[in-house]
PDB file of N, CA and C and ligand atoms in Angstrom:
ATOM      1  N   UNK X 183      49.918  29.450  76.055  1.00 96.00           N
ATOM      2  CA  UNK X 183      48.743  29.459  75.219  1.00 96.00           C
ATOM      3  C   UNK X 183      47.535  29.660  76.123  1.00 96.00           C
ATOM      4  N   UNK X 184      46.458  30.205  75.542  1.00 98.00           N
ATOM      5  CA  UNK X 184      45.242  30.498  76.296  1.00 98.00           C
ATOM      6  C   UNK X 184      44.108  29.589  75.835  1.00 98.00           C
ATOM      7  N   UNK X 185      43.413  28.940  76.798  1.00 98.00           N
ATOM      8  CA  UNK X 185      42.170  28.282  76.523  1.00 98.00           C
ATOM      9  C   UNK X 185      41.107  28.990  77.377  1.00 98.00           C
ATOM     10  N   UNK X 186      39.860  28.707  77.136  1.00 98.00           N
ATOM     11  CA  UNK X 186      38.782  29.345  77.909  1.00 98.00           C
ATOM     12  C   UNK X 186      38.019  28.266  78.667  1.00 98.00           C
ATOM     13  N   UNK X 187      38.092  28.322  79.993  1.00 97.00           N
ATOM     14  CA  UNK X 187      37.382  27.395  80.858  1.00 97.00           C
ATOM     15  C   UNK X 187      36.165  28.134  81.408  1.00 97.00           C
ATOM     16  N   UNK X 188      35.015  27.671  81.028  1.00 96.00           N
ATOM     17  CA  UNK X 188      33.758  28.365  81.402  1.00 96.00           C
ATOM     18  C   UNK X 188      33.859  29.837  81.057  1.00 96.00           C
ATOM     19  N   UNK X 189      34.363  30.114  79.901  1.00 97.00           N
ATOM     20  CA  UNK X 189      34.492  31.459  79.309  1.00 97.00           C
ATOM     21  C   UNK X 189      35.523  32.352  79.994  1.00 97.00           C
ATOM     22  N   UNK X 190      36.300  31.770  80.907  1.00 97.00           N
ATOM     23  CA  UNK X 190      37.355  32.543  81.551  1.00 97.00           C
ATOM     24  C   UNK X 190      38.699  32.100  80.998  1.00 97.00           C
ATOM     25  N   UNK X 191      39.565  33.051  80.644  1.00 98.00           N
ATOM     26  CA  UNK X 191      40.876  32.678  80.074  1.00 98.00           C
ATOM     27  C   UNK X 191      41.730  31.893  81.093  1.00 98.00           C
ATOM     28  N   UNK X 192      42.409  30.886  80.583  1.00 97.00           N
ATOM     29  CA  UNK X 192      43.291  30.063  81.418  1.00 97.00           C
ATOM     30  C   UNK X 192      44.558  29.818  80.628  1.00 97.00           C
ATOM     31  N   UNK X 193      45.679  30.171  81.233  1.00 97.00           N
ATOM     32  CA  UNK X 193      46.972  29.948  80.568  1.00 97.00           C
ATOM     33  C   UNK X 193      47.430  28.523  80.801  1.00 97.00           C
ATOM     34  N   UNK X 194      47.777  27.825  79.728  1.00 97.00           N
ATOM     35  CA  UNK X 194      48.221  26.444  79.817  1.00 97.00           C
ATOM     36  C   UNK X 194      49.528  26.288  79.023  1.00 97.00           C
ATOM     37  N   UNK X 195      50.270  25.248  79.339  1.00 96.00           N
ATOM     38  CA  UNK X 195      51.487  24.971  78.589  1.00 96.00           C
ATOM     39  C   UNK X 195      51.147  24.281  77.280  1.00 96.00           C
ATOM     40  N   UNK X 196      51.857  24.647  76.245  1.00 95.00           N
ATOM     41  CA  UNK X 196      51.678  23.988  74.956  1.00 95.00           C
ATOM     42  C   UNK X 196      51.966  22.512  75.112  1.00 95.00           C
ATOM     43  N   UNK X 197      51.137  21.653  74.546  1.00 96.00           N
ATOM     44  CA  UNK X 197      51.319  20.223  74.621  1.00 96.00           C
ATOM     45  C   UNK X 197      50.605  19.587  75.795  1.00 96.00           C
ATOM     46  N   UNK X 198      49.964  20.418  76.653  1.00 97.00           N
ATOM     47  CA  UNK X 198      49.208  19.861  77.785  1.00 97.00           C
ATOM     48  C   UNK X 198      47.880  19.267  77.307  1.00 97.00           C
ATOM     49  N   UNK X 199      47.433  18.251  78.033  1.00 98.00           N
ATOM     50  CA  UNK X 199      46.051  17.789  77.778  1.00 98.00           C
ATOM     51  C   UNK X 199      45.105  18.710  78.551  1.00 98.00           C
ATOM     52  N   UNK X 200      43.873  18.681  78.131  1.00 98.00           N
ATOM     53  CA  UNK X 200      42.858  19.480  78.869  1.00 98.00           C
ATOM     54  C   UNK X 200      42.767  18.974  80.309  1.00 98.00           C
ATOM     55  N   UNK X 201      42.866  17.669  80.527  1.00 97.00           N
ATOM     56  CA  UNK X 201      42.795  17.111  81.866  1.00 97.00           C
ATOM     57  C   UNK X 201      43.896  17.671  82.780  1.00 97.00           C
ATOM     58  N   UNK X 202      45.044  17.949  82.235  1.00 96.00           N
ATOM     59  CA  UNK X 202      46.153  18.485  83.040  1.00 96.00           C
ATOM     60  C   UNK X 202      45.905  19.960  83.378  1.00 96.00           C
ATOM     61  N   UNK X 203      45.035  20.600  82.631  1.00 95.00           N
ATOM     62  CA  UNK X 203      44.820  22.027  82.825  1.00 95.00           C
ATOM     63  C   UNK X 203      43.672  22.351  83.753  1.00 95.00           C
ATOM     64  N   UNK X 204      42.797  21.392  84.005  1.00 95.00           N
ATOM     65  CA  UNK X 204      41.597  21.671  84.809  1.00 95.00           C
ATOM     66  C   UNK X 204      41.577  20.769  86.034  1.00 95.00           C
ATOM     67  N   UNK X 205      40.756  21.127  87.031  1.00 92.00           N
ATOM     68  CA  UNK X 205      40.586  20.284  88.212  1.00 92.00           C
ATOM     69  C   UNK X 205      39.235  19.583  88.187  1.00 92.00           C
ATOM     70  N   UNK X 206      38.173  20.299  87.884  1.00 93.00           N
ATOM     71  CA  UNK X 206      36.835  19.712  87.834  1.00 93.00           C
ATOM     72  C   UNK X 206      36.484  19.472  86.373  1.00 93.00           C
ATOM     73  N   UNK X 207      36.103  18.254  86.051  1.00 94.00           N
ATOM     74  CA  UNK X 207      35.755  17.950  84.651  1.00 94.00           C
ATOM     75  C   UNK X 207      34.262  17.820  84.434  1.00 94.00           C
ATOM     76  N   UNK X 208      33.555  17.352  85.452  1.00 94.00           N
ATOM     77  CA  UNK X 208      32.123  17.205  85.311  1.00 94.00           C
ATOM     78  C   UNK X 208      31.521  17.026  86.667  1.00 94.00           C
ATOM     79  N   UNK X 209      30.174  16.960  86.731  1.00 93.00           N
ATOM     80  CA  UNK X 209      29.490  16.611  87.968  1.00 93.00           C
ATOM     81  C   UNK X 209      28.692  15.350  87.688  1.00 93.00           C
ATOM     82  N   UNK X 210      28.560  14.518  88.721  1.00 92.00           N
ATOM     83  CA  UNK X 210      27.798  13.292  88.573  1.00 92.00           C
ATOM     84  C   UNK X 210      26.305  13.625  88.539  1.00 92.00           C
ATOM     85  N   UNK X 211      25.487  12.611  88.276  1.00 91.00           N
ATOM     86  CA  UNK X 211      24.043  12.858  88.221  1.00 91.00           C
ATOM     87  C   UNK X 211      23.486  13.254  89.588  1.00 91.00           C
ATOM     88  N   UNK X 212      24.243  13.011  90.673  1.00 94.00           N
ATOM     89  CA  UNK X 212      23.820  13.457  91.994  1.00 94.00           C
ATOM     90  C   UNK X 212      24.505  14.761  92.404  1.00 94.00           C
ATOM     91  N   UNK X 213      25.230  15.370  91.487  1.00 92.00           N
ATOM     92  CA  UNK X 213      25.856  16.654  91.745  1.00 92.00           C
ATOM     93  C   UNK X 213      27.239  16.599  92.354  1.00 92.00           C
ATOM     94  N   UNK X 214      27.822  15.428  92.456  1.00 94.00           N
ATOM     95  CA  UNK X 214      29.169  15.313  93.027  1.00 94.00           C
ATOM     96  C   UNK X 214      30.224  15.698  92.006  1.00 94.00           C
ATOM     97  N   UNK X 215      31.265  16.434  92.429  1.00 94.00           N
ATOM     98  CA  UNK X 215      32.326  16.840  91.499  1.00 94.00           C
ATOM     99  C   UNK X 215      33.144  15.617  91.060  1.00 94.00           C
ATOM    100  N   UNK X 216      33.566  15.599  89.820  1.00 95.00           N
ATOM    101  CA  UNK X 216      34.385  14.530  89.270  1.00 95.00           C
ATOM    102  C   UNK X 216      35.647  15.125  88.665  1.00 95.00           C
ATOM    103  N   UNK X 217      36.705  14.330  88.655  1.00 96.00           N
ATOM    104  CA  UNK X 217      38.004  14.771  88.124  1.00 96.00           C
ATOM    105  C   UNK X 217      38.627  13.618  87.368  1.00 96.00           C
ATOM    106  N   UNK X 218      39.608  13.876  86.539  1.00 96.00           N
ATOM    107  CA  UNK X 218      40.302  12.805  85.825  1.00 96.00           C
ATOM    108  C   UNK X 218      40.842  11.760  86.801  1.00 96.00           C
ATOM    109  N   UNK X 219      40.713  10.496  86.444  1.00 96.00           N
ATOM    110  CA  UNK X 219      41.149   9.411  87.333  1.00 96.00           C
ATOM    111  C   UNK X 219      42.237   8.574  86.665  1.00 96.00           C
ATOM    112  N   UNK X 220      41.923   7.967  85.530  1.00 97.00           N
ATOM    113  CA  UNK X 220      42.882   7.010  84.944  1.00 97.00           C
ATOM    114  C   UNK X 220      43.902   7.708  84.055  1.00 97.00           C
ATOM    115  N   UNK X 221      43.519   8.778  83.394  1.00 95.00           N
ATOM    116  CA  UNK X 221      44.432   9.491  82.504  1.00 95.00           C
ATOM    117  C   UNK X 221      44.754   8.766  81.216  1.00 95.00           C
ATOM    118  N   UNK X 222      43.998   7.698  80.913  1.00 97.00           N
ATOM    119  CA  UNK X 222      44.301   6.965  79.689  1.00 97.00           C
ATOM    120  C   UNK X 222      43.053   6.539  78.902  1.00 97.00           C
ATOM    121  N   UNK X 223      41.931   7.246  79.112  1.00 97.00           N
ATOM    122  CA  UNK X 223      40.768   7.034  78.255  1.00 97.00           C
ATOM    123  C   UNK X 223      39.863   5.896  78.623  1.00 97.00           C
ATOM    124  N   UNK X 224      39.958   5.383  79.839  1.00 97.00           N
ATOM    125  CA  UNK X 224      39.157   4.239  80.234  1.00 97.00           C
ATOM    126  C   UNK X 224      38.006   4.629  81.178  1.00 97.00           C
ATOM    127  N   UNK X 225      38.276   5.429  82.194  1.00 96.00           N
ATOM    128  CA  UNK X 225      37.272   5.635  83.242  1.00 96.00           C
ATOM    129  C   UNK X 225      36.127   6.569  82.836  1.00 96.00           C
ATOM    130  N   UNK X 226      36.325   7.418  81.868  1.00 95.00           N
ATOM    131  CA  UNK X 226      35.315   8.366  81.381  1.00 95.00           C
ATOM    132  C   UNK X 226      35.015   9.468  82.389  1.00 95.00           C
ATOM    133  N   UNK X 227      35.767   9.576  83.471  1.00 95.00           N
ATOM    134  CA  UNK X 227      35.502  10.621  84.466  1.00 95.00           C
ATOM    135  C   UNK X 227      35.878  12.011  83.973  1.00 95.00           C
ATOM    136  N   UNK X 228      36.594  12.087  82.871  1.00 97.00           N
ATOM    137  CA  UNK X 228      37.064  13.370  82.381  1.00 97.00           C
ATOM    138  C   UNK X 228      36.240  13.883  81.202  1.00 97.00           C
ATOM    139  N   UNK X 229      35.031  13.373  81.016  1.00 96.00           N
ATOM    140  CA  UNK X 229      34.173  13.864  79.930  1.00 96.00           C
ATOM    141  C   UNK X 229      33.937  15.349  80.106  1.00 96.00           C
ATOM    142  N   UNK X 230      34.196  16.125  79.063  1.00 97.00           N
ATOM    143  CA  UNK X 230      33.920  17.565  79.102  1.00 97.00           C
ATOM    144  C   UNK X 230      33.349  17.985  77.758  1.00 97.00           C
ATOM    145  N   UNK X 231      32.782  19.147  77.738  1.00 97.00           N
ATOM    146  CA  UNK X 231      32.334  19.715  76.483  1.00 97.00           C
ATOM    147  C   UNK X 231      33.472  20.614  75.995  1.00 97.00           C
ATOM    148  N   UNK X 232      34.081  20.199  74.901  1.00 98.00           N
ATOM    149  CA  UNK X 232      35.255  20.904  74.361  1.00 98.00           C
ATOM    150  C   UNK X 232      34.901  21.353  72.948  1.00 98.00           C
ATOM    151  N   UNK X 233      34.917  22.662  72.748  1.00 97.00           N
ATOM    152  CA  UNK X 233      34.501  23.250  71.469  1.00 97.00           C
ATOM    153  C   UNK X 233      33.159  22.675  71.001  1.00 97.00           C
ATOM    154  N   UNK X 234      32.241  22.547  71.963  1.00 97.00           N
ATOM    155  CA  UNK X 234      30.874  22.145  71.638  1.00 97.00           C
ATOM    156  C   UNK X 234      30.636  20.647  71.514  1.00 97.00           C
ATOM    157  N   UNK X 235      31.674  19.843  71.722  1.00 97.00           N
ATOM    158  CA  UNK X 235      31.505  18.374  71.579  1.00 97.00           C
ATOM    159  C   UNK X 235      31.959  17.685  72.852  1.00 97.00           C
ATOM    160  N   UNK X 236      31.246  16.611  73.215  1.00 96.00           N
ATOM    161  CA  UNK X 236      31.666  15.792  74.341  1.00 96.00           C
ATOM    162  C   UNK X 236      32.975  15.081  73.999  1.00 96.00           C
ATOM    163  N   UNK X 237      33.997  15.286  74.795  1.00 97.00           N
ATOM    164  CA  UNK X 237      35.285  14.632  74.538  1.00 97.00           C
ATOM    165  C   UNK X 237      35.912  14.265  75.859  1.00 97.00           C
ATOM    166  N   UNK X 238      36.881  13.389  75.794  1.00 98.00           N
ATOM    167  CA  UNK X 238      37.649  13.024  76.988  1.00 98.00           C
ATOM    168  C   UNK X 238      38.813  14.007  77.146  1.00 98.00           C
ATOM    169  N   UNK X 239      38.824  14.699  78.284  1.00 98.00           N
ATOM    170  CA  UNK X 239      39.845  15.708  78.499  1.00 98.00           C
ATOM    171  C   UNK X 239      41.259  15.118  78.535  1.00 98.00           C
ATOM    172  N   UNK X 240      41.362  13.851  78.999  1.00 98.00           N
ATOM    173  CA  UNK X 240      42.699  13.253  79.089  1.00 98.00           C
ATOM    174  C   UNK X 240      43.228  12.828  77.728  1.00 98.00           C
ATOM    175  N   UNK X 241      42.388  12.813  76.722  1.00 98.00           N
ATOM    176  CA  UNK X 241      42.795  12.394  75.382  1.00 98.00           C
ATOM    177  C   UNK X 241      42.797  13.572  74.408  1.00 98.00           C
ATOM    178  N   UNK X 242      42.634  14.786  74.940  1.00 98.00           N
ATOM    179  CA  UNK X 242      42.530  15.966  74.071  1.00 98.00           C
ATOM    180  C   UNK X 242      43.618  16.968  74.420  1.00 98.00           C
ATOM    181  N   UNK X 243      44.421  17.334  73.448  1.00 98.00           N
ATOM    182  CA  UNK X 243      45.461  18.349  73.657  1.00 98.00           C
ATOM    183  C   UNK X 243      44.858  19.741  73.584  1.00 98.00           C
ATOM    184  N   UNK X 244      45.361  20.631  74.427  1.00 98.00           N
ATOM    185  CA  UNK X 244      44.901  22.004  74.400  1.00 98.00           C
ATOM    186  C   UNK X 244      45.289  22.669  73.076  1.00 98.00           C
ATOM    187  N   UNK X 245      44.370  23.462  72.573  1.00 97.00           N
ATOM    188  CA  UNK X 245      44.619  24.280  71.390  1.00 97.00           C
ATOM    189  C   UNK X 245      44.297  25.728  71.720  1.00 97.00           C
ATOM    190  N   UNK X 246      45.010  26.645  71.120  1.00 98.00           N
ATOM    191  CA  UNK X 246      44.764  28.072  71.361  1.00 98.00           C
ATOM    192  C   UNK X 246      43.299  28.409  71.141  1.00 98.00           C
ATOM    193  N   UNK X 247      42.710  29.098  72.131  1.00 98.00           N
ATOM    194  CA  UNK X 247      41.332  29.557  72.011  1.00 98.00           C
ATOM    195  C   UNK X 247      40.269  28.501  72.228  1.00 98.00           C
ATOM    196  N   UNK X 248      40.666  27.311  72.635  1.00 98.00           N
ATOM    197  CA  UNK X 248      39.711  26.227  72.874  1.00 98.00           C
ATOM    198  C   UNK X 248      38.704  26.618  73.964  1.00 98.00           C
ATOM    199  N   UNK X 249      37.426  26.264  73.751  1.00 98.00           N
ATOM    200  CA  UNK X 249      36.384  26.535  74.731  1.00 98.00           C
ATOM    201  C   UNK X 249      36.082  25.231  75.463  1.00 98.00           C
ATOM    202  N   UNK X 250      36.241  25.265  76.789  1.00 98.00           N
ATOM    203  CA  UNK X 250      36.083  24.067  77.599  1.00 98.00           C
ATOM    204  C   UNK X 250      35.032  24.300  78.680  1.00 98.00           C
ATOM    205  N   UNK X 251      34.099  23.367  78.795  1.00 96.00           N
ATOM    206  CA  UNK X 251      33.041  23.444  79.818  1.00 96.00           C
ATOM    207  C   UNK X 251      32.936  22.102  80.526  1.00 96.00           C
ATOM    208  N   UNK X 252      32.723  22.116  81.853  1.00 95.00           N
ATOM    209  CA  UNK X 252      32.435  20.840  82.543  1.00 95.00           C
ATOM    210  C   UNK X 252      31.149  20.244  81.997  1.00 95.00           C
ATOM    211  N   UNK X 253      31.027  18.921  82.128  1.00 90.00           N
ATOM    212  CA  UNK X 253      29.819  18.230  81.683  1.00 90.00           C
ATOM    213  C   UNK X 253      29.076  17.675  82.875  1.00 90.00           C
ATOM    214  N   UNK X 254      27.846  17.278  82.622  1.00 79.00           N
ATOM    215  CA  UNK X 254      27.044  16.604  83.656  1.00 79.00           C
ATOM    216  C   UNK X 254      27.096  15.134  83.418  1.00 79.00           C
TER     217      UNK X 254
HETATM  218  S1  FES C  40      40.802  10.303  83.010  1.00 50.58           S
HETATM  219 FE1  FES C  40      39.905   8.377  82.650  1.00 50.58          FE
HETATM  220  S2  FES C  40      39.074   8.571  80.637  1.00 50.58           S
HETATM  221 FE2  FES C  40      40.082  10.438  80.987  1.00 50.58          FE
END
């Protein structure tokens, strides 16, 4: 299946979470790169803009054509 990460197509396995498909999820307020840490919805390090809404990448399954952007 194809999702779009920063408008670039990315092939992912069906049933994958967005967190499993990406490496950088957001940048901190000081510009440091952040990535998924806990994988279970607690740390909030995987906040991303997914189809225009702030969501946790580790709690969101990939869907065909999904638009994914890192968050600040
Ligand atoms: S990785 Fe911790 S909330 Fe998603």
